[in-house]
Coordinates of C-alpha atoms in Angstrom, one line a residue:
Chain A
E1 CA -0.5 10.4 -12.0
T2 CA 0.1 6.4 -11.3
G3 CA -2.3 5.2 -13.9
V4 CA -5.1 4.3 -10.8
T5 CA -7.7 7.5 -10.4
Q6 CA -10.0 7.7 -7.3
T7 CA -12.9 10.2 -7.0
P8 CA -13.7 11.8 -5.1
R9 CA -10.7 13.3 -3.4
H10 CA -12.5 14.6 -0.3
L11 CA -16.0 13.8 1.1
V12 CA -18.0 14.4 4.0
M13 CA -21.1 12.4 4.7
G14 CA -23.8 12.5 7.4
M15 CA -24.2 8.8 9.0
T16 CA -27.4 8.4 7.5
N17 CA -26.2 9.6 3.8
K18 CA -25.1 6.9 1.2
K19 CA -22.1 7.7 -1.1
S20 CA -19.9 5.7 -3.4
L21 CA -16.3 5.7 -3.8
K22 CA -14.5 5.0 -7.4
C23 CA -11.8 3.8 -8.6
E24 CA -10.4 3.3 -12.4
Q25 CA -7.2 2.0 -13.5
H26 CA -5.9 1.6 -17.4
L27 CA -3.1 -0.5 -16.6
G28 CA -3.9 -3.7 -17.9
H29 CA -4.4 -5.0 -14.1
N30 CA -6.7 -7.9 -13.2
A31 CA -6.6 -7.4 -9.5
M32 CA -7.9 -4.4 -7.5
Y33 CA -7.9 -3.7 -3.5
W34 CA -9.7 -1.4 -1.0
Y35 CA -7.4 -0.1 1.8
K36 CA -8.5 1.7 5.0
Q37 CA -5.7 4.2 6.4
S38 CA -6.5 5.5 9.9
A39 CA -4.7 7.8 11.7
K40 CA -2.1 5.8 13.9
K41 CA -3.3 2.7 12.6
P42 CA -1.5 0.2 10.1
L43 CA -2.9 0.0 6.6
E44 CA -6.3 -2.4 6.8
L45 CA -7.1 -4.4 3.4
M46 CA -10.8 -4.6 3.0
F47 CA -11.5 -6.3 -0.3
V48 CA -9.6 -8.1 -3.0
Y49 CA -11.3 -8.6 -6.3
N50 CA -9.3 -10.8 -9.0
F51 CA -10.7 -10.9 -12.6
K52 CA -14.0 -9.3 -11.3
E53 CA -14.4 -11.8 -8.8
Q54 CA -14.0 -11.0 -4.8
T55 CA -11.8 -13.3 -3.4
E56 CA -10.9 -11.7 0.0
N57 CA -13.4 -9.6 2.4
N58 CA -11.3 -8.9 5.8
S59 CA -14.7 -9.0 8.1
V60 CA -16.0 -5.6 6.5
P61 CA -18.8 -4.4 8.4
S62 CA -21.9 -4.7 5.7
R63 CA -22.3 -0.8 5.7
F64 CA -19.3 -0.9 2.8
S65 CA -20.2 -2.8 0.0
P66 CA -18.0 -3.0 -2.7
E67 CA -18.9 -3.5 -6.4
C68 CA -16.5 -4.4 -9.5
P69 CA -18.4 -4.4 -13.1
N70 CA -15.0 -4.6 -14.7
S71 CA -11.5 -5.1 -14.1
S72 CA -10.7 -1.5 -14.7
H73 CA -13.3 -0.2 -12.3
L74 CA -13.9 -0.8 -8.4
F75 CA -16.3 0.9 -6.1
L76 CA -16.9 1.2 -2.8
H77 CA -20.8 2.0 -1.9
L78 CA -21.2 3.3 1.6
H79 CA -24.2 4.0 3.6
T80 CA -25.0 4.5 7.4
L81 CA -21.3 4.9 8.2
Q82 CA -20.0 5.9 11.5
P83 CA -17.7 8.6 12.9
E84 CA -15.1 6.1 13.3
D85 CA -15.1 5.2 9.6
S86 CA -13.5 8.5 8.9
A87 CA -10.2 7.6 7.1
L88 CA -8.2 7.8 3.9
Y89 CA -9.4 5.0 1.7
L90 CA -6.7 3.9 -0.7
C91 CA -7.8 2.1 -3.9
A92 CA -4.6 -0.2 -5.8
S93 CA -4.2 -2.5 -8.7
S94 CA -1.9 -5.1 -9.7
Q95 CA -1.3 -8.2 -11.8
A96 CA -3.8 -11.0 -10.8
P97 CA -1.7 -14.2 -8.9
G98 CA 0.4 -15.8 -11.1
Q99 CA 1.1 -13.1 -13.9
G100 CA 3.5 -11.0 -12.3
N101 CA 4.2 -9.6 -9.0
Y102 CA 5.5 -6.4 -9.4
G103 CA 3.5 -4.6 -5.9
Y104 CA 0.5 -2.6 -6.2
T105 CA -0.1 0.7 -7.8
F106 CA -2.1 3.2 -5.6
G107 CA -4.6 5.8 -6.2
S108 CA -4.3 9.1 -4.4
G109 CA -7.1 7.9 -2.1
T110 CA -10.4 9.5 -0.9
R111 CA -10.3 11.6 2.5
L112 CA -13.7 10.4 4.0
T113 CA -15.4 12.1 6.7
V114 CA -18.4 11.3 8.7
V115 CA -20.3 13.5 10.4
Chain B
A1 CA 0.6 -16.0 8.3
Q2 CA 3.6 -13.8 7.0
T3 CA 4.3 -10.3 9.0
V4 CA 6.2 -7.4 8.5
T5 CA 7.7 -5.1 11.4
Q6 CA 9.0 -1.8 11.3
S7 CA 10.7 -1.2 14.6
Q8 CA 10.9 2.5 14.0
P9 CA 8.0 4.5 14.1
E10 CA 9.8 7.8 13.5
M11 CA 13.2 8.7 12.3
S12 CA 15.1 11.9 11.5
V13 CA 18.0 13.0 9.2
Q14 CA 19.8 16.2 7.7
E15 CA 19.9 17.0 4.4
A16 CA 22.1 15.4 2.2
E17 CA 23.3 13.0 5.0
T18 CA 22.1 9.3 4.8
V19 CA 19.5 7.1 6.8
T20 CA 18.6 3.7 7.2
L21 CA 15.0 2.6 7.8
S22 CA 14.5 -1.1 9.2
C23 CA 12.2 -3.6 8.2
T24 CA 11.8 -7.2 9.5
Y25 CA 9.5 -10.0 8.3
D26 CA 8.5 -13.4 9.3
T27 CA 7.6 -15.9 6.4
S28 CA 8.0 -19.9 5.9
E29 CA 8.2 -19.3 2.1
S30 CA 11.2 -19.3 0.0
D31 CA 9.9 -17.4 -2.8
Y32 CA 8.7 -13.9 -2.5
Y33 CA 8.7 -10.0 -3.1
L34 CA 9.8 -7.3 -0.8
F35 CA 9.1 -3.6 -1.4
W36 CA 9.7 0.0 -0.1
Y37 CA 6.6 2.3 -0.5
K38 CA 6.6 6.2 0.3
Q39 CA 3.7 8.1 1.3
P40 CA 4.5 11.7 1.5
P41 CA 1.8 14.5 2.8
S42 CA 0.2 14.2 -1.0
R43 CA -1.1 10.6 0.2
Q44 CA 0.1 9.1 -3.1
M45 CA 1.7 5.4 -2.4
I46 CA 4.4 5.8 -4.4
L47 CA 6.6 2.4 -5.0
V48 CA 10.5 3.1 -4.2
I49 CA 12.3 -0.1 -4.7
R50 CA 11.5 -3.9 -5.0
Q51 CA 13.1 -6.8 -4.7
E52 CA 13.0 -10.1 -5.6
A53 CA 14.0 -12.8 -2.6
Y54 CA 15.6 -15.5 -5.2
K55 CA 18.2 -12.2 -6.4
Q56 CA 21.3 -12.0 -3.8
Q57 CA 22.2 -8.7 -5.3
N58 CA 20.7 -5.6 -3.4
A59 CA 18.6 -3.6 -5.5
T60 CA 19.4 0.3 -5.8
E61 CA 17.1 2.9 -7.7
N62 CA 19.5 6.1 -7.5
R63 CA 19.7 7.8 -4.0
F64 CA 17.6 4.5 -2.7
S65 CA 19.3 1.1 -1.9
V66 CA 18.3 -2.0 -0.1
N67 CA 20.3 -4.4 2.2
F68 CA 18.7 -7.5 1.7
Q69 CA 19.4 -10.5 4.6
K70 CA 17.4 -13.4 3.4
A71 CA 18.9 -15.6 6.4
A72 CA 17.7 -12.9 8.8
K73 CA 14.5 -11.9 7.2
S74 CA 15.6 -8.7 6.9
F75 CA 15.1 -5.9 4.4
S76 CA 16.4 -2.0 5.5
L77 CA 16.3 0.7 2.9
K78 CA 18.9 3.2 2.6
I79 CA 18.4 6.7 1.7
S80 CA 21.6 8.8 0.6
D81 CA 22.0 12.3 -0.2
S82 CA 18.7 12.6 1.9
Q83 CA 16.6 15.9 0.3
L84 CA 13.5 17.9 1.8
G85 CA 11.2 15.7 -0.6
D86 CA 12.3 12.5 0.9
A87 CA 10.1 13.5 3.9
A88 CA 7.2 11.0 4.2
M89 CA 6.1 7.8 5.6
Y90 CA 7.7 4.8 4.4
F91 CA 6.1 1.3 4.0
C92 CA 7.9 -2.1 3.9
A93 CA 6.0 -4.7 2.2
Y94 CA 5.8 -8.5 1.3
R95 CA 4.4 -10.3 -1.1
S96 CA 4.7 -14.1 -1.7
H97 CA 5.7 -15.3 -5.2
S98 CA 2.6 -17.1 -5.7
G99 CA 0.8 -13.9 -5.4
N100 CA -2.2 -16.0 -3.8
T101 CA -1.9 -13.5 -0.7
P102 CA -2.1 -9.7 -0.9
L103 CA 0.6 -7.4 -0.1
V104 CA 1.4 -7.3 3.7
F105 CA 2.4 -3.8 4.8
G106 CA 4.2 -2.8 8.2
K107 CA 3.2 -0.3 10.3
G108 CA 5.7 2.6 8.5
T109 CA 8.1 4.6 9.6
R110 CA 7.7 8.3 9.4
L111 CA 10.8 10.1 8.0
S112 CA 11.6 13.8 8.5
V113 CA 14.4 15.7 7.0
I114 CA 16.0 18.7 8.7
A115 CA 17.3 21.4 6.3

């Protein structure tokens, strides 16, 4: 375990379902991130939160809705997804800008399959 | 914007041999951090090694070392005495010192280790 926990590990959902991915870190980090990793594509940054404030939304469709209630928790709410949204969703955390730059700590990811 | 290029989609190495993975990057900044991450089939992204750009000395972590050529903007990873457990995707990543921009990843190199 790296200190970043993602649940669930696997998720299968229909296109009309609503589900949420959860990420939790207890590393004292103040920045959290959602990445999408599809087969044969580079890692895609989706959202960035610094001190609970969203600082980056990388043109992500509105069917993905992030929520960061505090610096330790990050959610990704999913609704009316498409089959092409099937991917590995990775959460990461780090020190916020200006507080050290030692890279990111990642969770194990949620493997999402949209049917 | 910064970019990271990994020109080798796949590499293979015999067990106990040495392999070098290539990474080049493009930036106009003078102070930044570089990282190598490993992603085994378990999906966990693990930090292998990091390098601060202001340090001339190449970073080493046990069997892992880097060849950092700042002028050439090159950051290769050398794995010595390769082990079966080294088989994974390896990602090179860049982050500016200010940390105002998220980590930028290359597309990855898949390393196979042959027994």
